[in-house]
CSV table of C-alpha atoms in Angstrom, one decimal:
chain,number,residue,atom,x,y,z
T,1,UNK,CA,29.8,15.0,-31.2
T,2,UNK,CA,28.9,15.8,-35.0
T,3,UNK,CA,29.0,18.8,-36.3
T,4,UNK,CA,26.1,21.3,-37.1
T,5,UNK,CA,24.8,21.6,-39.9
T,6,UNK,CA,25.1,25.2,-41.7
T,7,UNK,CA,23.5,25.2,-44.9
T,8,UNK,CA,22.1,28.1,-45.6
T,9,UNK,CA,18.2,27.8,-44.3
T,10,UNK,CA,16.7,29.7,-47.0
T,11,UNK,CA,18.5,27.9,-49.3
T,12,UNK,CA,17.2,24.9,-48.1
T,13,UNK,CA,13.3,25.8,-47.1
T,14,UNK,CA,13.4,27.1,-50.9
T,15,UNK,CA,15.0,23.6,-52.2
T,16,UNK,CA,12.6,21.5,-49.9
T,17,UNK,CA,9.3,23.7,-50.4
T,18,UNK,CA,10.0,23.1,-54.4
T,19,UNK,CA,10.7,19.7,-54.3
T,20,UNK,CA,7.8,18.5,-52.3
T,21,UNK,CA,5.9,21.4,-54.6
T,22,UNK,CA,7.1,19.5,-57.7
T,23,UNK,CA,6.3,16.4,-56.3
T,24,UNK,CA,2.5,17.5,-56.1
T,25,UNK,CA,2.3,19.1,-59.4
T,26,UNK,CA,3.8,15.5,-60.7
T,27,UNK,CA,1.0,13.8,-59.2
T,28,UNK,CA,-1.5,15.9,-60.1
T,29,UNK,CA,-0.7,15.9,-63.3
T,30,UNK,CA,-0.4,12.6,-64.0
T,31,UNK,CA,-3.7,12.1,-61.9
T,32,UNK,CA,-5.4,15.3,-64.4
T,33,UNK,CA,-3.9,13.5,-67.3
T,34,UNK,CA,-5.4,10.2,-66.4
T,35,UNK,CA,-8.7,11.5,-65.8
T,36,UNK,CA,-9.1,13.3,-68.9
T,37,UNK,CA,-8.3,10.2,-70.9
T,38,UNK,CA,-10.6,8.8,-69.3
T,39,UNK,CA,-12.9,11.2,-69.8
T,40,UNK,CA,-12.5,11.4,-73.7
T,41,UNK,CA,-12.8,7.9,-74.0
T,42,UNK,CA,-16.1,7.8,-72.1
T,43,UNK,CA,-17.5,10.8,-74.3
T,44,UNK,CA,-16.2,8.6,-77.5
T,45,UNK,CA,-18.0,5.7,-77.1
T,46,UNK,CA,-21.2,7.7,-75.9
T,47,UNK,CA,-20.7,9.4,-78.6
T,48,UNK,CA,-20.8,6.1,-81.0
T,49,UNK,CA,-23.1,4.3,-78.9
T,50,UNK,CA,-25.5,7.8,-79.7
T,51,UNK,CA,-25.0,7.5,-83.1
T,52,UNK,CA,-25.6,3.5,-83.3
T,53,UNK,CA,-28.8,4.0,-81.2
T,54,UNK,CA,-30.0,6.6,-84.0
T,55,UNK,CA,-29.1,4.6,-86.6
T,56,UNK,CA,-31.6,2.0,-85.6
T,57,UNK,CA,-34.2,4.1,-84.9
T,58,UNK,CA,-34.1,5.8,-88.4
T,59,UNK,CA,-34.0,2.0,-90.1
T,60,UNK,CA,-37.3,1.7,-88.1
T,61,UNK,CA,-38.3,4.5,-89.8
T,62,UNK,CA,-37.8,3.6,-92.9
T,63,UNK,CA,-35.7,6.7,-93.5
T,64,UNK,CA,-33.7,6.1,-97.1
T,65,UNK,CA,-30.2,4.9,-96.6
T,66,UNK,CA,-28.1,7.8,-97.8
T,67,UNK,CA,-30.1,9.9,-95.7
T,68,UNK,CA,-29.4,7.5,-92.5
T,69,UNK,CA,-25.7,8.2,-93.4
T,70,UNK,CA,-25.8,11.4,-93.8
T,71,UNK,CA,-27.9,12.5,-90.6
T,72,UNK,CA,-25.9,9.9,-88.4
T,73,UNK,CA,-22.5,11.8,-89.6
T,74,UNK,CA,-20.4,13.4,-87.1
T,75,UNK,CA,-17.0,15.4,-86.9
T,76,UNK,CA,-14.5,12.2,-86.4
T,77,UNK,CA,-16.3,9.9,-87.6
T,78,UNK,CA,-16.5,8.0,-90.5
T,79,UNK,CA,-20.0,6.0,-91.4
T,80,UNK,CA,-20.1,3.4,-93.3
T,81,UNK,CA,-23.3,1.4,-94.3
T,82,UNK,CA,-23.3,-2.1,-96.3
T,83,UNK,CA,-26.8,-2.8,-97.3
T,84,UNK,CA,-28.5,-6.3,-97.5
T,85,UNK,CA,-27.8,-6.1,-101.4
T,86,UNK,CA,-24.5,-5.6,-101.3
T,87,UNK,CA,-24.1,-2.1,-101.9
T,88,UNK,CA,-22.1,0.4,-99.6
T,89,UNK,CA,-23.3,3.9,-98.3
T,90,UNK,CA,-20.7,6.0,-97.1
T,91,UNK,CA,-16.6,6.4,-97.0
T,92,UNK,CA,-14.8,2.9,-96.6
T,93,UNK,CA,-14.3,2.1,-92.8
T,94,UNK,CA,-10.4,2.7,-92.4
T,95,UNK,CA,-8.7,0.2,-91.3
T,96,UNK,CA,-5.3,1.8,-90.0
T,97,UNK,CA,-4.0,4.4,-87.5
T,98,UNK,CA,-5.5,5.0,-84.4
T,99,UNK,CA,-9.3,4.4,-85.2
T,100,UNK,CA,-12.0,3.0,-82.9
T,101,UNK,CA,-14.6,0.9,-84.4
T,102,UNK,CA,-17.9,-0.1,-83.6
T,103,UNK,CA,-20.0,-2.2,-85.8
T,104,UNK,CA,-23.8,-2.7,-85.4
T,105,UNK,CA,-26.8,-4.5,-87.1
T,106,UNK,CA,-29.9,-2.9,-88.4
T,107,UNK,CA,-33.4,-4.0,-88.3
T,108,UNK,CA,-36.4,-2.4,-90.3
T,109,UNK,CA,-37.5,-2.8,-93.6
T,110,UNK,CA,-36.5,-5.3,-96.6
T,111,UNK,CA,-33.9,-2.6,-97.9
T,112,UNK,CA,-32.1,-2.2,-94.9
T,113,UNK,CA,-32.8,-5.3,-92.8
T,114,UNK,CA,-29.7,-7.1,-91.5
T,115,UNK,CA,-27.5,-3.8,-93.4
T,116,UNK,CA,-24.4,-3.6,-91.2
T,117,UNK,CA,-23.3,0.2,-90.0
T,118,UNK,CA,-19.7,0.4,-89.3
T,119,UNK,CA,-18.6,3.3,-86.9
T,120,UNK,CA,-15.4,4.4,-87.3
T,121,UNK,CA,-13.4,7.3,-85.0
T,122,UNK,CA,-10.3,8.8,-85.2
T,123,UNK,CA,-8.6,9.2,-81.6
T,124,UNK,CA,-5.7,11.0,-83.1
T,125,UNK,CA,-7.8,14.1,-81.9
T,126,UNK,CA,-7.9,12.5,-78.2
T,127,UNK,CA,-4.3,11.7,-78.6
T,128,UNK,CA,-3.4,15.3,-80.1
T,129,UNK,CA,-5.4,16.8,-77.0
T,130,UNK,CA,-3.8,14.8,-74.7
T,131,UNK,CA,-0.5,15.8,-75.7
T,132,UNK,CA,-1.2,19.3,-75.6
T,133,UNK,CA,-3.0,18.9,-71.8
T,134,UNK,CA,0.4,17.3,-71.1
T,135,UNK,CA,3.1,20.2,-72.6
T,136,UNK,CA,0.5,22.4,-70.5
T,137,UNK,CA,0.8,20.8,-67.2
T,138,UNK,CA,4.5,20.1,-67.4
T,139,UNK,CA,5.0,24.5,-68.4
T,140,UNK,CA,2.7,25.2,-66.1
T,141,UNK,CA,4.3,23.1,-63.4
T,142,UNK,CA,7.6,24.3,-64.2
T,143,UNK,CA,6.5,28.1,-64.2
T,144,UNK,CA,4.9,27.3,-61.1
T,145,UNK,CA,8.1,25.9,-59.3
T,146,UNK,CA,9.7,28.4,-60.3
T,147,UNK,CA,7.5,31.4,-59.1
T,148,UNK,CA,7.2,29.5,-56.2
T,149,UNK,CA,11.0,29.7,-55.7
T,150,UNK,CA,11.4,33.3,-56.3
T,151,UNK,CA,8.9,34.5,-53.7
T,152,UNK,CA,10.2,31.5,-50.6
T,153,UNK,CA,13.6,33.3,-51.0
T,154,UNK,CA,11.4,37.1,-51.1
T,155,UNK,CA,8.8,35.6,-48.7
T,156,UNK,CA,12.3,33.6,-46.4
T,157,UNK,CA,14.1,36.7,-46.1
T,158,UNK,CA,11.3,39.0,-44.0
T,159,UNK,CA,10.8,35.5,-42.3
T,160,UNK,CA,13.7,35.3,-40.7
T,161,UNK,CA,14.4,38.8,-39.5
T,162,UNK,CA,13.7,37.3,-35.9
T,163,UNK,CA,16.9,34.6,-36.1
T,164,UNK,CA,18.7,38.0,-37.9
T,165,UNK,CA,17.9,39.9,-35.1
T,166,UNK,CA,19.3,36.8,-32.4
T,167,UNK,CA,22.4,36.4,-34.4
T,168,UNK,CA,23.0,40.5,-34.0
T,169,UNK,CA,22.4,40.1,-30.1
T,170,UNK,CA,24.4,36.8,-30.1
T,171,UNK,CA,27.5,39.0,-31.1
T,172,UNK,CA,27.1,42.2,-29.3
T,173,UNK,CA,27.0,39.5,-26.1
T,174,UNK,CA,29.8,38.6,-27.2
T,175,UNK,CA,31.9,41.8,-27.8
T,176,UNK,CA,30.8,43.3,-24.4
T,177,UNK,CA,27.6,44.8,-24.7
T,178,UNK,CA,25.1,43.6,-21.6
T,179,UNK,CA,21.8,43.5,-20.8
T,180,UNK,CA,20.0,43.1,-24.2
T,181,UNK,CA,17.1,41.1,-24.6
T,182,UNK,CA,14.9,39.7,-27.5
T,183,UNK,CA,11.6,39.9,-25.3
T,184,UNK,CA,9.6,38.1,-27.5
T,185,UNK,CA,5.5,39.3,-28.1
T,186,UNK,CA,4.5,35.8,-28.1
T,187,UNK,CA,6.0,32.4,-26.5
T,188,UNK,CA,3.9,29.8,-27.7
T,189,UNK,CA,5.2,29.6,-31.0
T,190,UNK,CA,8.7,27.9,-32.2
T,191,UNK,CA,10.5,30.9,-32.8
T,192,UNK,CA,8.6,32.4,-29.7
T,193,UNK,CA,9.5,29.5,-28.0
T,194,UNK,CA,13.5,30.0,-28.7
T,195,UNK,CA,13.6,33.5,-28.2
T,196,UNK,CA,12.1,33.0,-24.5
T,197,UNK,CA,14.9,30.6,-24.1
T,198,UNK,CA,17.5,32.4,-25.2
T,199,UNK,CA,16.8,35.4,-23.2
T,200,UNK,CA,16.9,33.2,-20.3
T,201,UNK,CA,20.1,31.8,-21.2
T,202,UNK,CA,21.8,35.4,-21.0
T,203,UNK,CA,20.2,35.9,-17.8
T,204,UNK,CA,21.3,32.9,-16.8
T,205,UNK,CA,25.2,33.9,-17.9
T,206,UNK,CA,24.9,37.2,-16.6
T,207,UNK,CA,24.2,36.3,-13.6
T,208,UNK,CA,26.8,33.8,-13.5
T,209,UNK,CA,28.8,36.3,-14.2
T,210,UNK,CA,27.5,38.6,-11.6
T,211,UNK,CA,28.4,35.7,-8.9
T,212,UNK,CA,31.8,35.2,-10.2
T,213,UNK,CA,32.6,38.9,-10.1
T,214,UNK,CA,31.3,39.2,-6.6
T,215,UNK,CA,33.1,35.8,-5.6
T,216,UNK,CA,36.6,37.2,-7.0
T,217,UNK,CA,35.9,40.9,-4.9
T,218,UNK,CA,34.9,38.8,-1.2
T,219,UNK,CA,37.9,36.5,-2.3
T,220,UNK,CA,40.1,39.2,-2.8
T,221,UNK,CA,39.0,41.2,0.5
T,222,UNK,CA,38.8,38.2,2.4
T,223,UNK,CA,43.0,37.7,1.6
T,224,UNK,CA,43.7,41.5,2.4
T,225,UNK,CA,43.2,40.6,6.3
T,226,UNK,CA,45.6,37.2,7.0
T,227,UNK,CA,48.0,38.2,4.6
T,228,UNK,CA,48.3,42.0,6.1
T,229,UNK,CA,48.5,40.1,9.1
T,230,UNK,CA,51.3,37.6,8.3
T,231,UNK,CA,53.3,40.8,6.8
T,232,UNK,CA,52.9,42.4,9.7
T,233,UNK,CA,54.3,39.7,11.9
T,234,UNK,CA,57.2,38.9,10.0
T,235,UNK,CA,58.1,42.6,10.4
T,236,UNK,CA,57.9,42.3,13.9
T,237,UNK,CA,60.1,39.7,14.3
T,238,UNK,CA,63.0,40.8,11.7
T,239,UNK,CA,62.4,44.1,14.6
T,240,UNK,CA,63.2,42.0,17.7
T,241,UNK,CA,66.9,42.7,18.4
T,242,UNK,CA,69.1,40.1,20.2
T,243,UNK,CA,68.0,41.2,23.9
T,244,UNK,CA,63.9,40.5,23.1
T,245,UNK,CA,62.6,37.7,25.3
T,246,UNK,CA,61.8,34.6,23.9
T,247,UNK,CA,58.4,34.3,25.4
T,248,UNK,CA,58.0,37.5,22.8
T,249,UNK,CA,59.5,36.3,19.9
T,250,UNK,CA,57.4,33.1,20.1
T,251,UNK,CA,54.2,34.6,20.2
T,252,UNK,CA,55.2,36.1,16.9
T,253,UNK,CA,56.1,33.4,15.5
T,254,UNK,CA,53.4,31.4,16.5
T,255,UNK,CA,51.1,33.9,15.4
T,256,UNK,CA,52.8,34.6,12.3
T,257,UNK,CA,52.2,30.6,11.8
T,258,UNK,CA,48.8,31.1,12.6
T,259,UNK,CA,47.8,34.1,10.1
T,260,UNK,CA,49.6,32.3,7.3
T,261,UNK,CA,47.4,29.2,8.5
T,262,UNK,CA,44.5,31.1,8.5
T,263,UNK,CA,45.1,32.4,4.7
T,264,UNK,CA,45.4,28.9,3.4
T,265,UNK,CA,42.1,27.4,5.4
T,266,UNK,CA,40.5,31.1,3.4
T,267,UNK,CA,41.7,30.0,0.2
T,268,UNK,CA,40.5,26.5,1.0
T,269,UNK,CA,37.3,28.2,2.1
T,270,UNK,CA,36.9,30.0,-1.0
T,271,UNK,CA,37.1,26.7,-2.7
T,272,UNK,CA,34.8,25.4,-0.9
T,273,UNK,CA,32.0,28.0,-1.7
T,274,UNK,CA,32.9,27.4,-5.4
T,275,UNK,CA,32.5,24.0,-4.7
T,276,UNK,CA,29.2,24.7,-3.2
T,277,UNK,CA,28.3,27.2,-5.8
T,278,UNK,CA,28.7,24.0,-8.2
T,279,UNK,CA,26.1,22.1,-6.0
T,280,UNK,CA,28.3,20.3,-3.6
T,281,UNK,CA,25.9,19.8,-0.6
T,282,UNK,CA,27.3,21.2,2.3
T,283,UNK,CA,28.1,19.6,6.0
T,284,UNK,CA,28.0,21.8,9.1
T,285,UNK,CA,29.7,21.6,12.3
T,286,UNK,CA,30.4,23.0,15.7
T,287,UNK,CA,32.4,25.9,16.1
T,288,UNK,CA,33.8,27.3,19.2
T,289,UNK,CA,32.8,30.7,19.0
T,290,UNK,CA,35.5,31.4,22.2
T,291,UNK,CA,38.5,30.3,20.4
T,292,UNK,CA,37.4,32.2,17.3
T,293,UNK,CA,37.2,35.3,19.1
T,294,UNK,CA,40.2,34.6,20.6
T,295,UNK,CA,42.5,34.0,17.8
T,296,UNK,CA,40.4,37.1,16.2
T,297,UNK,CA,41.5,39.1,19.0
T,298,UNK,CA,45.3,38.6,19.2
T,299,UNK,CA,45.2,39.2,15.6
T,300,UNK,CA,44.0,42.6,16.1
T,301,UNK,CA,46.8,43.4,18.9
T,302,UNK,CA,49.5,42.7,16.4
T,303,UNK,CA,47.5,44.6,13.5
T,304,UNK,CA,46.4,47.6,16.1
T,305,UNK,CA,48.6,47.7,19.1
T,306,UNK,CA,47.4,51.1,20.1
């Protein structure tokens, strides 16, 4: 049979609650994390794709170069416009680091027909904020495991008061004390459930108990009567002196045969009912009430001659 495993319950609710806890805040932030990259990039190339869209429609307008640049301009973004002449509007399109870069086509009038608009966006911000989203998911997570910690072993220890409570009957049962009971309020739940069965285990041993105390007092009043019996026989006989008649003498000692007889079919008897008390299934048969009251009857001349 393996042995039981005692770690401490608390301990372990706490350690389990955590871990799965931890294992939710992992996922959810890689899942928050994922999503807000996601997110940024979406609002970065709407962002471009915005700007590109304006672009063109101020080339339609005929709207002066420099001024396209300067009202397309946006915070992380660096414009960049190369007219059909040649020339170029704008800060140079960088061409290192962690840029995004779109590139479209205008179409209007002579001066800025076929001039090509370079868009270029710096996702070191995205990256930056992603980083910081991250430190604030893994300290929050952290904090969180750990508050969570501290009130399961608050939150575990008023919990349990119910197995507290068992335990304290377990061992008054077992240094003497009777007749205490959980009674649980409710049995339909689990520690409902084991209170209920508990109780009826200790009514269960009690009344064992009960049984074997009452078996050991019928046992022992049951052996008072053959053994008083074969004591007083024997006595009788060590009284015969050398002139008794031997018709006498053997009726004592067949009777003083007989009681001792009768003590060891009571023992045997007693084992029985044990037996029976064990669930042995019992056989009957026929007694002859005549020689019973017979052999009960010369019994009771030797035991009460008067």
């Amino acid at each position: 049979m393996s042995r039981l495993g005692t770690v401490s319950l608390r301990r372990r609710v706490t350690v389990t609650a955590s871990l799965v806890l931890g294992v939710v805040l992992v996922a959810l932030g890689f899942t928050i994390a994922a999503v807000f990259s996601a997110q940024g990039q979406r609002n970065l190339n709407a962002l471009l794709a915005g700007r590109v869209q304006l672009a063109q429609q101020l080339a339609k307008e005929n709207v002066a170069p420099a001024n396209l640049v300067r009202r397309i301009d946006a915070r992380g973004v660096v414009v960049s416009l190369r007219l059909p002449s040649g020339d170029t509007i704008g800060a140079p399109p960088e061409r290192s680091g962690d840029v995004k870069r779109v590139t479209a086509k205008l179409s209007g009038p002579p001066r800025i027909n076929g001039a090509e608009l370079v868009l270029t966006a710096d996702t070191a911000l995205l990256d930056g904020a992603e980083r910081t989203l991250a430190r604030v998911l893994v300290i929050g997570g952290l904090a969180a495991i750990v508050v969570t910690a501290f009130a399961l072993l608050l939150g575990m220890r008023v919990a349990l008061l119910p197995l507290d409570r068992m335990t304290g009957l377990a061992r008054s049962i077992a240094s003497g004390s009777r007749g205490g009971r959980l009674s649980p309020s409710r049995t339909d739940t689990e520690l409902g459930r084991t209170a209920e069965a508990f109780d009826e285990m200790l009514n269960s041993l009690e009344a064992s108990e009960e049984r074997m105390r009452t078996f050991v007092a019928d046992a022992a009043h049951e052996l008072r009567t053959p053994i008083a019996g074969v004591n007083a026989a024997a006595e009788a006989v060590l009284e015969l002196g050398p002139d008794a008649r031997p018709e006498q003498r053997e009726q004592l000692e067949l009777l003083l045969i007989r009681e001792s007889r009768r003590a060891g079919r009571l023992v045997e008897d007693l084992l029985d009912l044990a037996r029976i008390d064990a669930g042995v299934r019992l056989e009957t048969e026929t007694v002859r009430l005549r020689d019973l009251a017979r052999n009960q009857a010369d019994r009771l001349m030797l035991l009460a001659p008067s």
